Short mmCIF file of C-alpha atoms in Angstrom, two decimals:
data_model
loop_
_atom_site.label_atom_id
_atom_site.label_comp_id
_atom_site.label_asym_id
_atom_site.label_seq_id
_atom_site.Cartn_x
_atom_site.Cartn_y
_atom_site.Cartn_z
CA MET L 149 1.82 -22.49 13.59
CA LEU L 150 2.07 -23.45 9.89
CA ALA L 151 2.22 -27.11 10.85
CA THR L 152 -0.87 -26.60 12.97
CA LEU L 153 -2.65 -24.95 10.06
CA ALA L 154 -1.75 -27.88 7.83
CA ARG L 155 -3.54 -30.18 10.27
CA VAL L 156 -6.41 -27.79 10.83
CA ALA L 157 -6.98 -27.39 7.09
CA THR L 158 -8.17 -30.98 6.89
CA LEU L 159 -10.86 -30.44 9.51
CA ARG L 160 -13.95 -28.86 8.05
CA ARG L 161 -15.48 -28.77 11.54
CA THR L 162 -13.08 -26.02 12.58
CA GLY L 163 -14.62 -23.47 10.25
CA LEU L 164 -11.25 -22.69 8.65
CA LEU L 165 -12.70 -23.35 5.25
CA SER L 166 -16.45 -23.03 5.55
CA GLY L 167 -18.39 -23.57 2.34
CA PRO L 168 -20.66 -21.19 0.44
CA GLY L 169 -23.60 -22.13 2.63
CA SER L 170 -21.94 -20.93 5.82
CA ARG L 171 -22.70 -17.75 7.71
CA ARG L 172 -19.59 -16.17 6.19
CA GLU L 173 -20.85 -16.22 2.61
CA LEU L 174 -20.13 -12.78 1.17
CA TRP L 175 -23.42 -11.50 -0.26
CA THR L 176 -26.91 -12.98 -0.16
CA GLY L 177 -28.67 -10.30 -2.19
CA ARG L 178 -31.26 -9.92 0.59
CA PRO L 179 -31.81 -6.48 2.13
CA GLN L 180 -30.50 -6.02 5.65
CA SER L 181 -32.36 -4.35 8.47
CA ASP L 182 -29.62 -1.81 9.14
CA THR L 183 -27.66 -0.66 6.13
CA ASP L 184 -26.70 2.78 7.35
CA ASN L 185 -23.13 1.77 8.11
CA MET L 186 -22.83 -1.67 6.53
CA LYS L 187 -19.26 -2.17 5.38
CA PRO L 188 -18.71 -4.02 2.09
CA LEU L 189 -16.46 -6.72 3.58
CA GLU L 190 -18.28 -7.30 6.88
CA GLY L 191 -18.49 -11.04 7.55
CA VAL L 192 -15.49 -11.84 5.37
CA LYS L 193 -12.65 -13.53 7.25
CA ILE L 194 -9.16 -13.30 5.84
CA LEU L 195 -6.35 -15.62 6.88
CA ASP L 196 -3.17 -13.55 6.58
CA LEU L 197 0.11 -15.46 6.39
CA THR L 198 2.01 -12.53 4.89
CA ARG L 199 5.02 -10.68 6.25
CA VAL L 200 6.84 -7.37 5.71
CA LEU L 201 4.86 -4.85 3.58
CA ALA L 202 3.06 -5.81 0.35
CA GLY L 203 0.83 -8.47 1.92
CA PRO L 204 0.17 -6.71 5.24
CA PHE L 205 -0.63 -3.48 3.36
CA ALA L 206 -3.19 -5.34 1.23
CA THR L 207 -4.89 -7.04 4.17
CA MET L 208 -4.86 -3.85 6.26
CA ASN L 209 -6.83 -2.09 3.53
CA LEU L 210 -9.29 -4.99 3.40
CA GLY L 211 -9.63 -4.75 7.19
CA ASP L 212 -10.49 -1.07 6.85
CA LEU L 213 -13.42 -2.15 4.67
CA GLY L 214 -14.81 -4.39 7.38
CA ALA L 215 -13.06 -7.72 6.85
CA GLU L 216 -11.77 -9.60 9.89
CA VAL L 217 -8.09 -10.16 9.25
CA ILE L 218 -6.53 -13.03 11.19
CA LYS L 219 -2.76 -12.79 11.10
CA VAL L 220 -0.60 -15.88 11.62
CA GLU L 221 3.03 -15.36 12.69
CA ARG L 222 5.94 -17.50 13.82
CA PRO L 223 5.84 -18.15 17.58
CA GLY L 224 8.53 -16.19 19.37
CA ALA L 225 9.58 -14.10 16.37
CA GLY L 226 6.60 -12.97 14.33
CA ASP L 227 6.59 -10.71 11.30
CA ASP L 228 10.09 -9.61 10.27
CA THR L 229 9.06 -5.97 10.55
CA ARG L 230 8.54 -6.30 14.32
CA THR L 231 12.34 -5.97 14.55
CA TRP L 232 12.81 -3.28 11.86
CA GLY L 233 13.98 -0.19 13.67
CA PRO L 234 14.73 2.26 15.10
CA PRO L 235 12.42 3.91 15.79
CA PHE L 236 10.66 1.72 18.34
CA VAL L 237 7.80 2.62 20.70
CA GLY L 238 8.53 0.52 23.75
CA THR L 239 9.32 -2.83 22.18
CA GLU L 240 7.14 -2.28 19.09
CA SER L 241 8.61 -1.27 15.72
CA THR L 242 6.85 1.74 14.19
CA TYR L 243 7.21 -0.02 10.81
CA PHE L 244 5.08 -2.93 12.04
CA LEU L 245 2.59 -0.61 13.72
CA SER L 246 2.07 1.31 10.47
CA VAL L 247 0.60 -1.55 8.39
CA ASN L 248 -0.98 -4.05 10.79
CA ARG L 249 -4.05 -2.42 12.31
CA ASN L 250 -7.38 -4.29 12.45
CA LYS L 251 -5.91 -7.85 12.62
CA LYS L 252 -6.14 -10.94 14.85
CA LEU L 253 -3.90 -14.02 15.04
CA ALA L 254 -5.34 -17.43 14.16
CA ALA L 255 -6.73 -19.66 11.47
CA ILE L 256 -10.10 -19.28 9.72
CA CYS L 257 -10.81 -17.74 6.35
CA ASP L 258 -12.91 -16.87 3.36
CA VAL L 259 -9.75 -15.45 1.79
CA PHE L 260 -6.28 -16.93 2.14
CA VAL L 261 -3.32 -14.56 1.60
CA GLU L 262 0.32 -15.65 1.72
CA ASN L 263 3.69 -14.42 0.49
CA TYR L 264 5.94 -17.44 0.69
CA VAL L 265 8.32 -18.59 -2.05
CA PRO L 266 6.33 -20.71 -4.55
CA GLY L 267 6.05 -24.32 -3.39
CA LYS L 268 6.71 -23.66 0.31
CA LEU L 269 3.10 -23.92 1.47
CA SER L 270 2.35 -26.80 -0.91
CA ALA L 271 5.01 -28.80 0.93
CA LEU L 272 3.04 -28.18 4.14
CA GLY L 273 -0.30 -29.15 2.62
CA LEU L 274 -1.49 -25.54 2.41
CA GLY L 275 -0.95 -24.84 -1.28
CA TYR L 276 -3.80 -23.72 -3.51
CA ALA L 277 -4.46 -27.25 -4.79
CA ASP L 278 -4.79 -28.51 -1.22
CA ILE L 279 -7.18 -25.75 -0.20
CA ASP L 280 -9.20 -25.88 -3.41
CA ARG L 281 -9.72 -29.62 -3.04
CA ILE L 282 -11.53 -29.29 0.29
CA ALA L 283 -12.89 -25.74 0.00
CA PRO L 284 -13.32 -24.61 -3.59
CA HIS L 285 -15.01 -21.37 -2.51
CA VAL L 286 -11.83 -19.89 -0.99
CA VAL L 287 -10.15 -16.95 -2.72
CA TYR L 288 -6.43 -17.73 -2.47
CA CYS L 289 -3.98 -14.89 -3.10
CA SER L 290 -0.26 -15.58 -3.37
CA ILE L 291 2.13 -12.61 -3.32
CA THR L 292 5.67 -13.38 -4.47
CA GLY L 293 8.70 -11.55 -5.79
CA TYR L 294 8.57 -12.70 -9.40
CA GLY L 295 5.61 -15.03 -9.99
CA GLN L 296 4.71 -18.68 -9.56
CA THR L 297 6.82 -19.98 -12.44
CA GLY L 298 9.73 -18.84 -14.57
CA PRO L 299 13.50 -18.45 -14.17
CA LEU L 300 13.33 -16.08 -11.18
CA CYS L 301 10.37 -17.58 -9.31
CA GLN L 302 12.45 -19.06 -6.47
CA ARG L 303 14.22 -15.81 -5.65
CA ALA L 304 13.25 -13.92 -2.50
CA GLY L 305 11.28 -10.78 -3.32
CA TYR L 306 12.32 -7.53 -1.66
CA ASP L 307 11.13 -4.09 -2.69
CA ALA L 308 14.50 -2.51 -3.53
CA VAL L 309 15.61 -5.49 -5.62
CA ALA L 310 12.32 -5.68 -7.50
CA SER L 311 12.52 -1.91 -7.96
CA ALA L 312 15.92 -2.38 -9.59
CA VAL L 313 15.00 -5.34 -11.79
CA SER L 314 11.75 -3.70 -12.94
CA GLY L 315 13.48 -0.50 -14.09
CA LEU L 316 11.95 1.85 -11.51
CA MET L 317 15.32 2.56 -9.93
CA HIS L 318 16.82 3.26 -13.35
CA ILE L 319 14.40 6.15 -13.88
CA THR L 320 14.56 7.49 -10.31
CA GLY L 321 17.21 9.97 -9.18
CA PRO L 322 19.01 13.12 -10.35
CA GLU L 323 19.47 13.57 -14.08
CA ASP L 324 23.25 13.26 -13.98
CA GLY L 325 23.50 11.15 -10.82
CA ASP L 326 23.21 7.59 -9.63
CA PRO L 327 20.01 5.54 -9.49
CA VAL L 328 18.01 6.16 -6.31
CA ARG L 329 15.67 3.99 -4.28
CA PRO L 330 12.29 5.75 -3.84
CA GLY L 331 11.77 7.13 -0.35
CA VAL L 332 9.10 4.55 0.50
CA ALA L 333 8.71 1.00 -0.78
CA MET L 334 6.55 1.90 -3.78
CA THR L 335 6.88 -1.54 -5.42
CA ASP L 336 5.63 -3.27 -2.26
CA LEU L 337 2.83 -0.73 -1.86
CA ALA L 338 1.73 -1.01 -5.50
CA THR L 339 1.67 -4.80 -5.20
CA GLY L 340 -0.38 -4.52 -2.02
CA LEU L 341 -2.92 -2.32 -3.78
CA TYR L 342 -3.07 -4.69 -6.77
CA ALA L 343 -3.60 -7.60 -4.36
CA CYS L 344 -6.33 -5.72 -2.48
CA GLY L 345 -8.23 -5.03 -5.71
CA ALA L 346 -7.67 -8.56 -7.00
CA ILE L 347 -9.03 -10.10 -3.79
CA MET L 348 -12.18 -7.98 -4.00
CA ALA L 349 -12.56 -9.00 -7.65
CA GLY L 350 -12.15 -12.61 -6.52
CA LEU L 351 -14.93 -12.18 -3.97
CA ILE L 352 -17.22 -10.79 -6.65
CA GLN L 353 -16.29 -13.73 -8.89
CA ARG L 354 -17.20 -16.09 -6.04
CA TYR L 355 -20.52 -14.28 -5.62
CA LYS L 356 -21.28 -14.85 -9.31
CA THR L 357 -20.01 -18.44 -9.66
CA GLY L 358 -19.99 -19.87 -6.15
CA LYS L 359 -16.33 -20.79 -6.59
CA GLY L 360 -13.09 -19.25 -5.41
CA LEU L 361 -9.93 -18.91 -7.46
CA PHE L 362 -6.17 -18.51 -7.30
CA ILE L 363 -4.65 -15.02 -7.58
CA ASP L 364 -1.00 -14.57 -8.57
CA CYS L 365 0.40 -11.18 -7.50
CA ASN L 366 4.09 -10.39 -7.61
CA LEU L 367 6.39 -7.41 -7.16
CA LEU L 368 7.99 -7.59 -10.60
CA SER L 369 4.72 -7.63 -12.56
CA SER L 370 3.18 -4.88 -10.42
CA GLN L 371 6.09 -2.51 -10.92
CA VAL L 372 6.57 -3.19 -14.63
CA ALA L 373 2.84 -2.54 -15.13
CA CYS L 374 3.27 0.77 -13.25
CA LEU L 375 5.99 1.97 -15.66
CA THR L 376 3.08 3.13 -17.88
CA GLN L 377 4.19 5.80 -20.40
CA VAL L 378 7.89 5.24 -19.71
CA ALA L 379 7.50 1.60 -20.76
CA ALA L 380 5.31 2.58 -23.73
CA ASN L 381 7.97 5.02 -24.95
CA TYR L 382 10.40 2.12 -25.18
CA LEU L 383 8.00 -0.56 -26.45
CA ILE L 384 6.52 1.65 -29.18
CA ALA L 385 9.36 4.00 -30.10
CA ARG L 386 12.38 2.14 -28.67
CA LYS L 387 13.21 5.29 -26.70
CA GLU L 388 15.37 4.40 -23.72
CA ALA L 389 14.32 5.97 -20.42
CA LYS L 390 16.49 8.24 -18.29
CA ARG L 391 16.43 9.90 -14.91
CA TRP L 392 14.93 13.38 -14.67
CA GLY L 393 15.22 14.18 -10.96
CA THR L 394 12.03 16.03 -10.05
CA ALA L 395 11.42 17.03 -13.68
CA HIS L 396 9.23 15.34 -16.33
CA GLY L 397 10.56 14.05 -19.61
CA SER L 398 7.56 15.25 -21.64
CA ILE L 399 6.26 18.36 -19.83
CA VAL L 400 8.14 21.63 -19.24
CA PRO L 401 8.00 23.24 -16.77
CA TYR L 402 6.96 20.52 -14.33
CA GLN L 403 9.46 20.12 -11.49
CA ALA L 404 10.78 21.40 -8.17
CA PHE L 405 12.32 24.87 -8.02
CA LYS L 406 14.50 26.16 -5.21
CA THR L 407 13.17 29.22 -3.42
CA LYS L 408 14.89 31.47 -0.87
CA ASP L 409 14.04 29.05 1.94
CA GLY L 410 12.90 25.77 0.45
CA TYR L 411 11.44 24.13 -2.64
CA LEU L 412 8.25 24.51 -4.64
CA VAL L 413 6.91 22.10 -7.26
CA VAL L 414 5.11 23.83 -10.13
CA GLY L 415 3.68 22.48 -13.36
CA ALA L 416 2.31 23.95 -16.58
CA GLY L 417 0.54 21.21 -18.51
CA ASN L 418 -0.79 23.40 -21.31
CA ASN L 419 -0.16 26.75 -22.99
CA LEU L 420 -2.76 28.62 -20.92
CA GLN L 421 -1.16 27.45 -17.69
CA PHE L 422 2.26 28.44 -18.99
CA ALA L 423 1.00 31.95 -19.79
CA THR L 424 -0.51 32.25 -16.32
CA LEU L 425 2.75 31.07 -14.77
CA CYS L 426 4.73 33.67 -16.70
CA LYS L 427 2.39 36.47 -15.55
CA ILE L 428 2.59 35.41 -11.90
CA MET L 429 6.39 35.28 -12.10
CA ASN L 430 6.54 38.64 -13.88
CA VAL L 431 8.20 37.27 -17.02
CA PRO L 432 5.40 37.97 -19.55
CA GLU L 433 7.93 38.21 -22.38
CA LEU L 434 8.27 34.41 -22.31
CA ILE L 435 4.64 33.90 -23.33
CA ASP L 436 5.10 34.89 -26.94
CA ASP L 437 8.75 33.88 -27.23
CA CYS L 438 9.00 31.59 -30.25
CA LYS L 439 11.11 29.13 -28.25
CA TYR L 440 8.37 28.52 -25.67
CA LYS L 441 5.03 28.92 -27.46
CA THR L 442 4.16 25.21 -27.24
CA ASN L 443 5.00 22.42 -24.83
CA HIS L 444 6.96 20.67 -27.59
CA LEU L 445 9.13 23.77 -27.98
CA ARG L 446 9.48 24.14 -24.23
CA VAL L 447 10.72 20.56 -24.00
CA GLN L 448 13.23 21.25 -26.78
CA ASN L 449 14.47 24.39 -25.02
CA ARG L 450 14.19 23.00 -21.50
CA LYS L 451 17.57 24.08 -20.12
CA GLU L 452 17.29 27.74 -21.02
CA LEU L 453 13.69 28.05 -19.82
CA ILE L 454 14.37 26.28 -16.52
CA ARG L 455 17.40 28.52 -15.95
CA ILE L 456 15.24 31.63 -16.32
CA LEU L 457 12.45 30.34 -14.07
CA SER L 458 14.88 29.03 -11.46
CA ALA L 459 16.50 32.44 -11.11
CA ARG L 460 13.08 34.04 -10.52
CA PHE L 461 11.98 31.47 -7.94
CA GLU L 462 15.10 32.06 -5.85
CA GLU L 463 14.15 35.73 -5.43
CA ALA L 464 11.30 35.04 -2.98
CA MET L 465 10.35 32.86 -0.01
CA THR L 466 8.22 29.77 -0.47
CA SER L 467 5.33 31.36 1.43
CA GLU L 468 5.31 34.34 -0.94
CA TRP L 469 5.15 32.09 -4.01
CA LEU L 470 2.33 30.08 -2.41
CA HIS L 471 0.41 33.31 -1.91
CA ARG L 472 0.97 34.41 -5.51
CA PHE L 473 -0.14 31.08 -7.00
CA GLU L 474 -3.25 30.75 -4.80
CA GLY L 475 -6.39 30.63 -6.99
CA SER L 476 -4.43 30.75 -10.23
CA GLY L 477 -5.38 27.30 -11.51
CA ILE L 478 -1.72 26.38 -11.70
CA PRO L 479 -0.77 23.07 -10.02
CA TYR L 480 1.73 23.89 -7.28
CA GLY L 481 2.81 22.91 -3.80
CA PRO L 482 5.76 23.00 -1.39
CA ILE L 483 8.05 20.06 -0.69
CA ASN L 484 7.08 19.30 2.89
CA ASN L 485 8.99 17.46 5.57
CA MET L 486 7.00 15.10 7.82
CA LYS L 487 6.33 17.82 10.39
CA ASN L 488 4.78 20.03 7.72
CA VAL L 489 2.88 17.15 6.12
CA PHE L 490 1.00 16.41 9.34
CA ALA L 491 0.45 20.08 10.07
CA GLU L 492 -1.07 20.62 6.61
CA PRO L 493 -4.75 21.59 7.10
CA GLN L 494 -5.91 19.48 4.15
CA VAL L 495 -4.17 16.39 5.52
CA LEU L 496 -5.93 16.89 8.85
CA HIS L 497 -9.26 17.65 7.13
CA ASN L 498 -8.98 14.41 5.13
CA GLY L 499 -8.61 12.40 8.34
CA LEU L 500 -5.17 11.10 7.48
CA VAL L 501 -4.01 10.88 11.09
CA MET L 502 -5.51 7.85 12.81
CA GLU L 503 -5.18 7.55 16.58
CA MET L 504 -5.56 4.34 18.57
CA LYS L 505 -4.66 2.93 21.97
CA HIS L 506 -2.00 0.21 21.92
CA PRO L 507 -2.04 -2.32 24.80
CA THR L 508 1.62 -1.82 25.73
CA VAL L 509 2.74 1.57 24.38
CA GLY L 510 -0.40 3.61 24.89
CA LYS L 511 -1.74 6.13 22.40
CA ILE L 512 -0.20 5.94 18.92
CA SER L 513 -0.90 7.63 15.58
CA VAL L 514 -0.53 6.09 12.11
CA PRO L 515 -1.54 7.22 8.60
CA GLY L 516 -5.28 6.84 8.07
CA PRO L 517 -7.13 5.32 5.09
CA ALA L 518 -6.81 7.23 1.81
CA VAL L 519 -10.38 6.66 0.62
CA ARG L 520 -13.72 7.69 2.12
CA TYR L 521 -17.19 6.36 1.28
CA SER L 522 -20.57 8.07 1.47
CA LYS L 523 -22.64 5.14 2.78
CA PHE L 524 -20.38 3.75 5.51
CA LYS L 525 -17.54 4.71 7.80
CA MET L 526 -14.25 2.85 7.74
CA SER L 527 -13.76 0.25 10.47
CA GLU L 528 -12.93 1.65 13.87
CA ALA L 529 -9.18 1.67 14.31
CA ARG L 530 -7.85 -1.20 16.39
CA PRO L 531 -4.15 -1.37 17.19
CA PRO L 532 -1.83 -3.90 15.57
CA PRO L 533 -1.80 -7.11 17.63
CA LEU L 534 0.95 -8.15 19.98
CA LEU L 535 2.64 -11.37 18.93
CA GLY L 536 0.25 -14.13 20.05
CA GLN L 537 -2.25 -11.71 21.58
CA HIS L 538 -5.39 -13.48 20.29
CA THR L 539 -4.15 -17.09 20.05
CA THR L 540 -6.22 -18.61 22.86
CA TYR L 541 -9.34 -16.66 21.90
CA ILE L 542 -9.25 -17.87 18.30
CA LEU L 543 -8.45 -21.48 19.20
CA LYS L 544 -11.27 -21.61 21.74
CA GLU L 545 -14.00 -19.35 20.40
CA VAL L 546 -13.55 -19.79 16.67
CA LEU L 547 -11.89 -23.17 16.16
CA ARG L 548 -13.71 -24.69 19.19
CA TYR L 549 -10.60 -26.35 20.66
CA ASP L 550 -11.06 -27.53 24.25
CA ASP L 551 -8.81 -26.36 27.07
CA LYS L 552 -6.77 -29.56 27.03
CA ALA L 553 -5.94 -29.26 23.32
CA ILE L 554 -5.08 -25.58 23.71
CA GLY L 555 -2.84 -26.39 26.67
CA GLU L 556 -0.97 -29.01 24.65
CA LEU L 557 -0.39 -26.58 21.79
CA LEU L 558 0.92 -23.93 24.19
CA SER L 559 3.12 -26.32 26.20
CA THR L 560 4.78 -27.74 23.09
CA GLY L 561 5.46 -24.27 21.65
CA VAL L 562 3.35 -24.81 18.54
CA VAL L 563 1.51 -21.61 19.44
CA THR L 564 2.11 -18.84 21.95
CA GLN L 565 -0.22 -16.54 23.87
CA HIS L 566 0.79 -13.01 24.85
CA GLU L 567 -0.82 -11.95 28.09
CA VAL L 568 -1.93 -8.30 28.02
CA GLU L 569 -1.89 -6.47 31.31
CA CYS L 570 -5.05 -4.48 31.98
#
C-alpha cells in the first residue's frame, strides 16, 4: 500500500493532495446554513499511516471532532496492535478496538500523519519534502521515538523504553522498590495528545497563511516536557528525583491509605484542609501540633504523621470513610478496579462508556471521549475498521479508479478488500 501511495502522491487528479481551493479547505469564514451541530474538523481528511498507540490515539481524537480519518495498513497484517492480546473479541484485539474508532482505509488527505523511523517514507517518495513540493497546504505530522535528527533518531520508539530514557520510570514505583512501568502507556498517550493539539494548531496556521507545515512529535520530548516540577527541581536546584509510591514529594498528606477493605487516596493541599482532615479522622490534637502546623513541617515530619493517619484509616471500611469525607472540601477517592470504575455514577454520567456495533463481533464498548462541547456533539461512534474493509470504496469513490485498475491492485496483492457479511 505504501508503494501505491508513492505513485498516487504524484497524481493531483486523485484528490490525495487537493490544494487550498478544493472543497476540503478547512474554514472559509462564511456562515453556514446549519451550525447547530457543526463539528470543528468536518471536511478535514486525515491520512493515517500510524501504528500502535501514540499516532492512532491522536487521529482517533481528531476523528471525534469530525475529521474523516483514513487509515492505511499493511495488506494481510495491518496495525501491530491487531495481534496484541489476549483479550480478543472474536479475531479482533481489544487493544486495537480501543483506539481506532471513526477511521477508514485509503489515501486522501488534508493532514498526513505517520510514525515511521525518520527517512523511511522519504525513501518511498512520501517524505515531507516530497509532499510539500506538490501540495504545500498539507499539514504533515511525523511521530517518532526520539526526533528527526540526533544520536537516537534511528532507534525504534516504544512507550516503555521512552518512559525509561525520559526518567518517568525512575520516579514511578514504591519508595524503596524497583522502578515501575505505569499501568497504561502514558508516554504514548501524552505524545498522541501533543500531536492532536499540534495538528489543530497546524490547521489554524494553514487557515492564516494558506500553507501547511511539518510537525515533529516524539515520545522522548513529550515525556521529558511532562516531567514538569520534577524536572524543574533538578534543573533549578539540582535536586535528584526519587520514587514516592502513591505519595507526593512536596505535599503531606497526599497519598493512598489502606482501609479495612481497600484503599483511599486523600490529600490536604493547605492548612485549612489539613485541619478539616484531622477533625474528620478524630485526631484534632494534630492541628496545633508544632510538627504539623505548616505543609513544610508536615513534609519534614512525613513518616511520623503518615504512621498516625495510616493507623486511623485502617480502623474503618472504605465506604465509611467516603461517607465521612462527603461534602468536606477535602480531595478524596477510592482506588477502583475496572469493575468499579465503570460502575461509578460520575463515569456513566460523563458518557465515558461508548457503545458501537462491530461488523464481526457485534456490540462492543470502549472508553468514550474525555471532552464535551456546548455547540456540537462528538461524532457518532463508528467501529474500528476491519483490515481492508473500505479499500474498494476509497479507490473507486474517492480516488476515482476504474474497476480494471482496482482489480489489478487486488490481484497483485498491493491492496486487499475485506468482505463484510451482512
